[in-house]
mmCIF file of C-alpha atoms in Angstrom:
data_model
loop_
_atom_site.group_PDB
_atom_site.id
_atom_site.type_symbol
_atom_site.label_atom_id
_atom_site.label_comp_id
_atom_site.label_asym_id
_atom_site.label_seq_id
_atom_site.Cartn_x
_atom_site.Cartn_y
_atom_site.Cartn_z
ATOM 1 C CA GLY A 1 92.708 145.036 142.981
ATOM 2 C CA ASP A 2 92.124 143.855 139.455
ATOM 3 C CA SER A 3 88.932 141.808 138.875
ATOM 4 C CA VAL A 4 86.819 140.388 136.080
ATOM 5 C CA THR A 5 83.067 139.850 136.222
ATOM 6 C CA GLN A 6 81.256 137.519 133.940
ATOM 7 C CA MET A 7 77.615 136.692 133.485
ATOM 8 C CA GLU A 8 76.487 133.646 135.392
ATOM 9 C CA GLY A 9 75.713 130.545 133.434
ATOM 10 C CA PRO A 10 74.808 128.192 132.176
ATOM 11 C CA VAL A 11 73.881 129.763 128.915
ATOM 12 C CA THR A 12 71.667 127.359 127.007
ATOM 13 C CA LEU A 13 71.178 127.873 123.253
ATOM 14 C CA SER A 14 70.014 125.968 120.222
ATOM 15 C CA GLU A 15 72.389 125.420 117.336
ATOM 16 C CA GLU A 16 72.746 128.452 115.064
ATOM 17 C CA ALA A 17 71.591 130.883 117.740
ATOM 18 C CA PHE A 18 73.425 134.144 118.495
ATOM 19 C CA LEU A 19 75.710 134.125 121.469
ATOM 20 C CA THR A 20 76.698 136.929 123.812
ATOM 21 C CA ILE A 21 78.613 136.351 127.026
ATOM 22 C CA ASN A 22 79.148 139.543 128.977
ATOM 23 C CA CYS A 23 82.428 140.458 130.611
ATOM 24 C CA THR A 24 83.387 143.614 132.460
ATOM 25 C CA TYR A 25 86.634 144.342 134.243
ATOM 26 C CA THR A 26 88.182 146.566 136.933
ATOM 27 C CA ALA A 27 91.818 147.429 136.594
ATOM 28 C CA THR A 28 94.161 150.410 136.793
ATOM 29 C CA GLY A 29 95.893 151.427 133.654
ATOM 30 C CA TYR A 30 95.371 149.622 130.375
ATOM 31 C CA PRO A 31 95.171 145.880 130.744
ATOM 32 C CA SER A 32 95.179 143.350 127.977
ATOM 33 C CA LEU A 33 91.986 141.300 127.734
ATOM 34 C CA PHE A 34 91.519 137.662 126.858
ATOM 35 C CA TRP A 35 88.934 134.959 126.326
ATOM 36 C CA TYR A 36 89.910 131.438 127.152
ATOM 37 C CA VAL A 37 87.824 128.321 126.482
ATOM 38 C CA GLN A 38 87.813 125.083 128.404
ATOM 39 C CA TYR A 39 86.322 122.045 126.714
ATOM 40 C CA PRO A 40 85.143 119.193 128.919
ATOM 41 C CA GLY A 41 88.058 117.324 130.510
ATOM 42 C CA GLU A 42 90.688 119.639 129.028
ATOM 43 C CA GLY A 43 92.855 122.567 130.121
ATOM 44 C CA LEU A 44 92.143 126.136 129.093
ATOM 45 C CA GLN A 45 93.188 127.394 125.690
ATOM 46 C CA LEU A 46 93.297 130.925 124.358
ATOM 47 C CA LEU A 47 90.375 131.832 122.172
ATOM 48 C CA LEU A 48 91.130 135.475 121.426
ATOM 49 C CA LYS A 49 92.649 138.557 122.858
ATOM 50 C CA ALA A 50 92.861 142.339 122.548
ATOM 51 C CA THR A 51 95.674 144.484 123.895
ATOM 52 C CA LYS A 52 94.358 148.011 123.561
ATOM 53 C CA ALA A 53 91.173 150.025 123.471
ATOM 54 C CA ASP A 54 88.903 149.489 120.426
ATOM 55 C CA ASP A 55 90.909 146.381 119.350
ATOM 56 C CA LYS A 56 88.762 143.514 118.157
ATOM 57 C CA GLY A 57 89.942 139.976 118.837
ATOM 58 C CA SER A 58 88.481 137.197 116.673
ATOM 59 C CA ASN A 59 88.911 133.489 116.222
ATOM 60 C CA LYS A 60 86.743 130.536 115.058
ATOM 61 C CA GLY A 61 83.792 132.845 114.451
ATOM 62 C CA PHE A 62 83.993 134.396 117.969
ATOM 63 C CA GLU A 63 84.601 138.128 118.392
ATOM 64 C CA ALA A 64 85.144 140.491 121.265
ATOM 65 C CA THR A 65 85.878 144.242 121.252
ATOM 66 C CA TYR A 66 87.870 146.041 123.928
ATOM 67 C CA ARG A 67 85.647 148.880 125.121
ATOM 68 C CA LYS A 68 87.507 151.119 127.498
ATOM 69 C CA GLU A 69 84.598 153.499 128.054
ATOM 70 C CA THR A 70 82.373 150.668 129.403
ATOM 71 C CA THR A 71 85.309 148.503 130.701
ATOM 72 C CA SER A 72 83.856 145.586 128.787
ATOM 73 C CA PHE A 73 84.962 142.780 126.513
ATOM 74 C CA HIS A 74 81.857 140.879 125.596
ATOM 75 C CA LEU A 75 82.187 137.644 123.636
ATOM 76 C CA GLU A 76 79.913 137.154 120.614
ATOM 77 C CA LYS A 77 79.342 134.557 117.944
ATOM 78 C CA GLY A 78 76.737 134.795 115.217
ATOM 79 C CA SER A 79 75.848 131.152 114.962
ATOM 80 C CA VAL A 80 76.848 128.653 117.620
ATOM 81 C CA GLN A 81 77.447 124.983 117.087
ATOM 82 C CA VAL A 82 77.091 121.991 119.396
ATOM 83 C CA SER A 83 80.924 121.748 119.450
ATOM 84 C CA ASP A 84 81.088 125.225 121.048
ATOM 85 C CA SER A 85 79.697 123.773 124.269
ATOM 86 C CA ALA A 86 82.391 124.585 126.851
ATOM 87 C CA VAL A 87 83.198 126.925 129.718
ATOM 88 C CA TYR A 88 84.383 130.366 128.612
ATOM 89 C CA PHE A 89 86.635 132.497 130.773
ATOM 90 C CA CYS A 90 87.280 136.188 130.465
ATOM 91 C CA ALA A 91 90.622 137.329 131.800
ATOM 92 C CA LEU A 92 92.871 140.374 132.042
ATOM 93 C CA SER A 93 96.555 140.925 132.377
ATOM 94 C CA ARG A 94 98.443 144.074 133.124
ATOM 95 C CA THR A 95 101.790 145.170 131.769
ATOM 96 C CA GLY A 96 104.345 142.463 132.003
ATOM 97 C CA PHE A 97 101.753 139.698 131.773
ATOM 98 C CA GLN A 98 103.016 138.227 134.936
ATOM 99 C CA LYS A 99 99.657 136.790 135.784
ATOM 100 C CA LEU A 100 96.170 136.477 134.376
ATOM 101 C CA VAL A 101 93.160 137.315 136.490
ATOM 102 C CA PHE A 102 90.214 135.216 135.459
ATOM 103 C CA GLY A 103 86.484 135.705 135.722
ATOM 104 C CA THR A 104 84.381 132.948 137.204
ATOM 105 C CA GLY A 105 83.677 131.286 133.842
ATOM 106 C CA THR A 106 80.416 130.852 131.901
ATOM 107 C CA ARG A 107 79.256 127.498 130.812
ATOM 108 C CA LEU A 108 77.696 127.387 127.361
ATOM 109 C CA LEU A 109 75.422 124.486 126.415
ATOM 110 C CA VAL A 110 74.393 124.202 122.773
ATOM 111 C CA SER A 111 71.704 121.696 121.787
ATOM 112 C CA PRO A 112 71.064 120.397 118.274
ATOM 113 C CA ASP B 1 103.792 115.452 121.827
ATOM 114 C CA THR B 2 102.037 117.191 124.744
ATOM 115 C CA ALA B 3 103.232 120.760 125.303
ATOM 116 C CA VAL B 4 102.400 121.004 128.993
ATOM 117 C CA SER B 5 101.972 117.723 130.780
ATOM 118 C CA GLN B 6 100.874 117.078 134.357
ATOM 119 C CA THR B 7 100.938 113.909 136.417
ATOM 120 C CA PRO B 8 98.962 112.423 137.873
ATOM 121 C CA LYS B 9 95.655 113.339 136.192
ATOM 122 C CA TYR B 10 93.677 111.994 139.103
ATOM 123 C CA LEU B 11 94.630 111.773 142.748
ATOM 124 C CA VAL B 12 92.402 110.453 145.531
ATOM 125 C CA THR B 13 93.823 110.569 149.046
ATOM 126 C CA GLN B 14 93.027 110.847 152.707
ATOM 127 C CA MET B 15 93.078 113.979 154.879
ATOM 128 C CA GLY B 16 96.452 114.513 156.488
ATOM 129 C CA ASN B 17 98.489 112.868 153.729
ATOM 130 C CA ASP B 18 101.192 114.538 151.670
ATOM 131 C CA LYS B 19 101.063 114.486 147.870
ATOM 132 C CA SER B 20 102.867 115.906 144.898
ATOM 133 C CA ILE B 21 101.804 116.931 141.388
ATOM 134 C CA LYS B 22 104.421 117.197 138.646
ATOM 135 C CA CYS B 23 104.426 119.478 135.585
ATOM 136 C CA GLU B 24 106.731 119.575 132.597
ATOM 137 C CA GLN B 25 106.642 121.813 129.517
ATOM 138 C CA ASN B 26 108.493 121.262 126.268
ATOM 139 C CA LEU B 27 107.760 124.688 124.791
ATOM 140 C CA GLY B 28 110.991 126.277 125.868
ATOM 141 C CA HIS B 29 109.079 128.831 127.979
ATOM 142 C CA ASP B 30 110.672 130.725 130.837
ATOM 143 C CA THR B 31 107.630 131.115 133.040
ATOM 144 C CA MET B 32 105.464 128.474 134.667
ATOM 145 C CA TYR B 33 102.359 128.713 136.881
ATOM 146 C CA TRP B 34 100.122 126.755 139.151
ATOM 147 C CA TYR B 35 96.416 127.603 139.146
ATOM 148 C CA LYS B 36 93.722 126.127 141.332
ATOM 149 C CA GLN B 37 90.246 125.607 139.963
ATOM 150 C CA ASP B 38 87.518 125.001 142.507
ATOM 151 C CA SER B 39 84.224 123.098 142.099
ATOM 152 C CA LYS B 40 82.573 126.216 140.750
ATOM 153 C CA LYS B 41 85.200 126.494 138.008
ATOM 154 C CA PHE B 42 86.750 129.590 139.620
ATOM 155 C CA LEU B 43 90.452 129.797 138.650
ATOM 156 C CA LYS B 44 92.961 131.428 140.942
ATOM 157 C CA ILE B 45 96.704 131.723 140.525
ATOM 158 C CA MET B 46 98.810 130.195 143.267
ATOM 159 C CA PHE B 47 102.391 130.478 142.123
ATOM 160 C CA SER B 48 104.532 131.576 139.251
ATOM 161 C CA TYR B 49 108.167 130.890 138.499
ATOM 162 C CA ASN B 50 110.370 132.591 135.967
ATOM 163 C CA ASN B 51 113.594 130.693 135.126
ATOM 164 C CA LYS B 52 113.376 128.721 138.405
ATOM 165 C CA GLU B 53 112.846 131.856 140.468
ATOM 166 C CA LEU B 54 109.571 132.420 142.379
ATOM 167 C CA ILE B 55 107.923 135.622 141.149
ATOM 168 C CA ILE B 56 104.327 135.249 142.285
ATOM 169 C CA ASN B 57 103.227 133.752 145.538
ATOM 170 C CA GLU B 58 99.561 134.501 146.208
ATOM 171 C CA THR B 59 97.962 133.968 149.572
ATOM 172 C CA VAL B 60 98.394 130.257 149.717
ATOM 173 C CA PRO B 61 98.861 128.213 152.924
ATOM 174 C CA ASN B 62 102.477 127.159 153.425
ATOM 175 C CA ARG B 63 101.367 123.571 153.257
ATOM 176 C CA PHE B 64 101.732 124.197 149.551
ATOM 177 C CA SER B 65 105.316 124.291 148.380
ATOM 178 C CA PRO B 66 106.292 124.688 144.753
ATOM 179 C CA LYS B 67 109.650 123.540 143.420
ATOM 180 C CA SER B 68 111.238 124.271 140.105
ATOM 181 C CA PRO B 69 114.354 122.147 139.494
ATOM 182 C CA ASP B 70 114.802 123.738 136.069
ATOM 183 C CA LYS B 71 112.751 126.014 133.868
ATOM 184 C CA ALA B 72 110.942 123.151 132.140
ATOM 185 C CA HIS B 73 109.621 121.699 135.378
ATOM 186 C CA LEU B 74 107.409 123.029 138.160
ATOM 187 C CA ASN B 75 106.177 120.613 140.843
ATOM 188 C CA LEU B 76 103.671 121.236 143.571
ATOM 189 C CA HIS B 77 103.926 119.484 146.934
ATOM 190 C CA ILE B 78 101.070 119.648 149.415
ATOM 191 C CA ASN B 79 101.478 118.680 153.043
ATOM 192 C CA SER B 80 98.744 117.662 155.503
ATOM 193 C CA LEU B 81 96.017 117.647 152.960
ATOM 194 C CA GLU B 82 92.603 119.112 153.906
ATOM 195 C CA LEU B 83 89.131 118.604 152.486
ATOM 196 C CA GLY B 84 89.237 122.155 151.068
ATOM 197 C CA ASP B 85 92.266 121.258 148.928
ATOM 198 C CA SER B 86 90.042 119.179 146.726
ATOM 199 C CA ALA B 87 90.154 120.911 143.294
ATOM 200 C CA VAL B 88 91.645 120.710 139.880
ATOM 201 C CA TYR B 89 95.165 122.023 139.720
ATOM 202 C CA PHE B 90 96.390 123.390 136.423
ATOM 203 C CA CYS B 91 99.905 123.968 135.403
ATOM 204 C CA ALA B 92 100.609 126.543 132.726
ATOM 205 C CA SER B 93 103.586 128.138 130.965
ATOM 206 C CA SER B 94 104.327 131.222 128.924
ATOM 207 C CA PRO B 95 107.305 132.779 127.249
ATOM 208 C CA GLY B 96 109.244 135.260 129.329
ATOM 209 C CA GLY B 97 110.410 138.733 128.524
ATOM 210 C CA VAL B 98 109.487 140.511 125.270
ATOM 211 C CA ALA B 99 108.104 137.257 123.762
ATOM 212 C CA ASN B 100 105.359 137.218 126.365
ATOM 213 C CA THR B 101 102.023 138.081 124.735
ATOM 214 C CA GLY B 102 99.948 137.103 127.773
ATOM 215 C CA GLU B 103 98.920 133.752 126.366
ATOM 216 C CA LEU B 104 99.221 130.943 128.792
ATOM 217 C CA PHE B 105 99.518 127.321 127.702
ATOM 218 C CA PHE B 106 97.688 125.016 130.094
ATOM 219 C CA GLY B 107 98.088 121.368 130.974
ATOM 220 C CA GLU B 108 95.044 119.160 131.221
ATOM 221 C CA GLY B 109 94.746 119.489 134.938
ATOM 222 C CA SER B 110 95.211 117.218 137.972
ATOM 223 C CA ARG B 111 92.046 116.472 139.845
ATOM 224 C CA LEU B 112 92.776 116.081 143.583
ATOM 225 C CA THR B 113 90.112 114.588 145.800
ATOM 226 C CA VAL B 114 90.705 114.610 149.525
ATOM 227 C CA LEU B 115 88.479 112.236 151.567
#
């Protein structure tokens, strides 16, 4: 079945460091790919998405590119802030968007 | 005005009890979901309803029974609670049909602790 694999956390960085969180997926066909973020004590919220190969999703300085050849959707940010500390979830959805399949989440901790 | 609201936010109860969690969305969405997040933050879909009709029912014990009285509400009732039911339960909603972009709108979660 469909699955999403994320790097294990926590990822610990200093403010202004470069961030990469790896995400790879297994799915038949051409899924849409998403990054969701969960701040402490809150529900998940959509960070960015890409619906076809080579699409780049971006929001709040975060970017991810849909790479079909490597079945990946790695999340990057050039300069992280303390306020970016959260759990980041990679997810996929197939045609119809009836359900999202989530990765296990990666906790990011950014220190001043 | 909260878009997806769940009650209660916290629930502590004994094994064997029955409890319910309620969810309401004011976004006008057609589809609602229940997700379970375990202690390791892993999120798994449990149920999905579209316009009050059950469309996704993952492998969930039948102690869990969802109910959707109308498309703005999706409640979750759990019978005979077990220790392993301790988790955070998230309600979510999304538009149906051609308006569905895959984005889910989540509530803040209901943390259930079974003692």
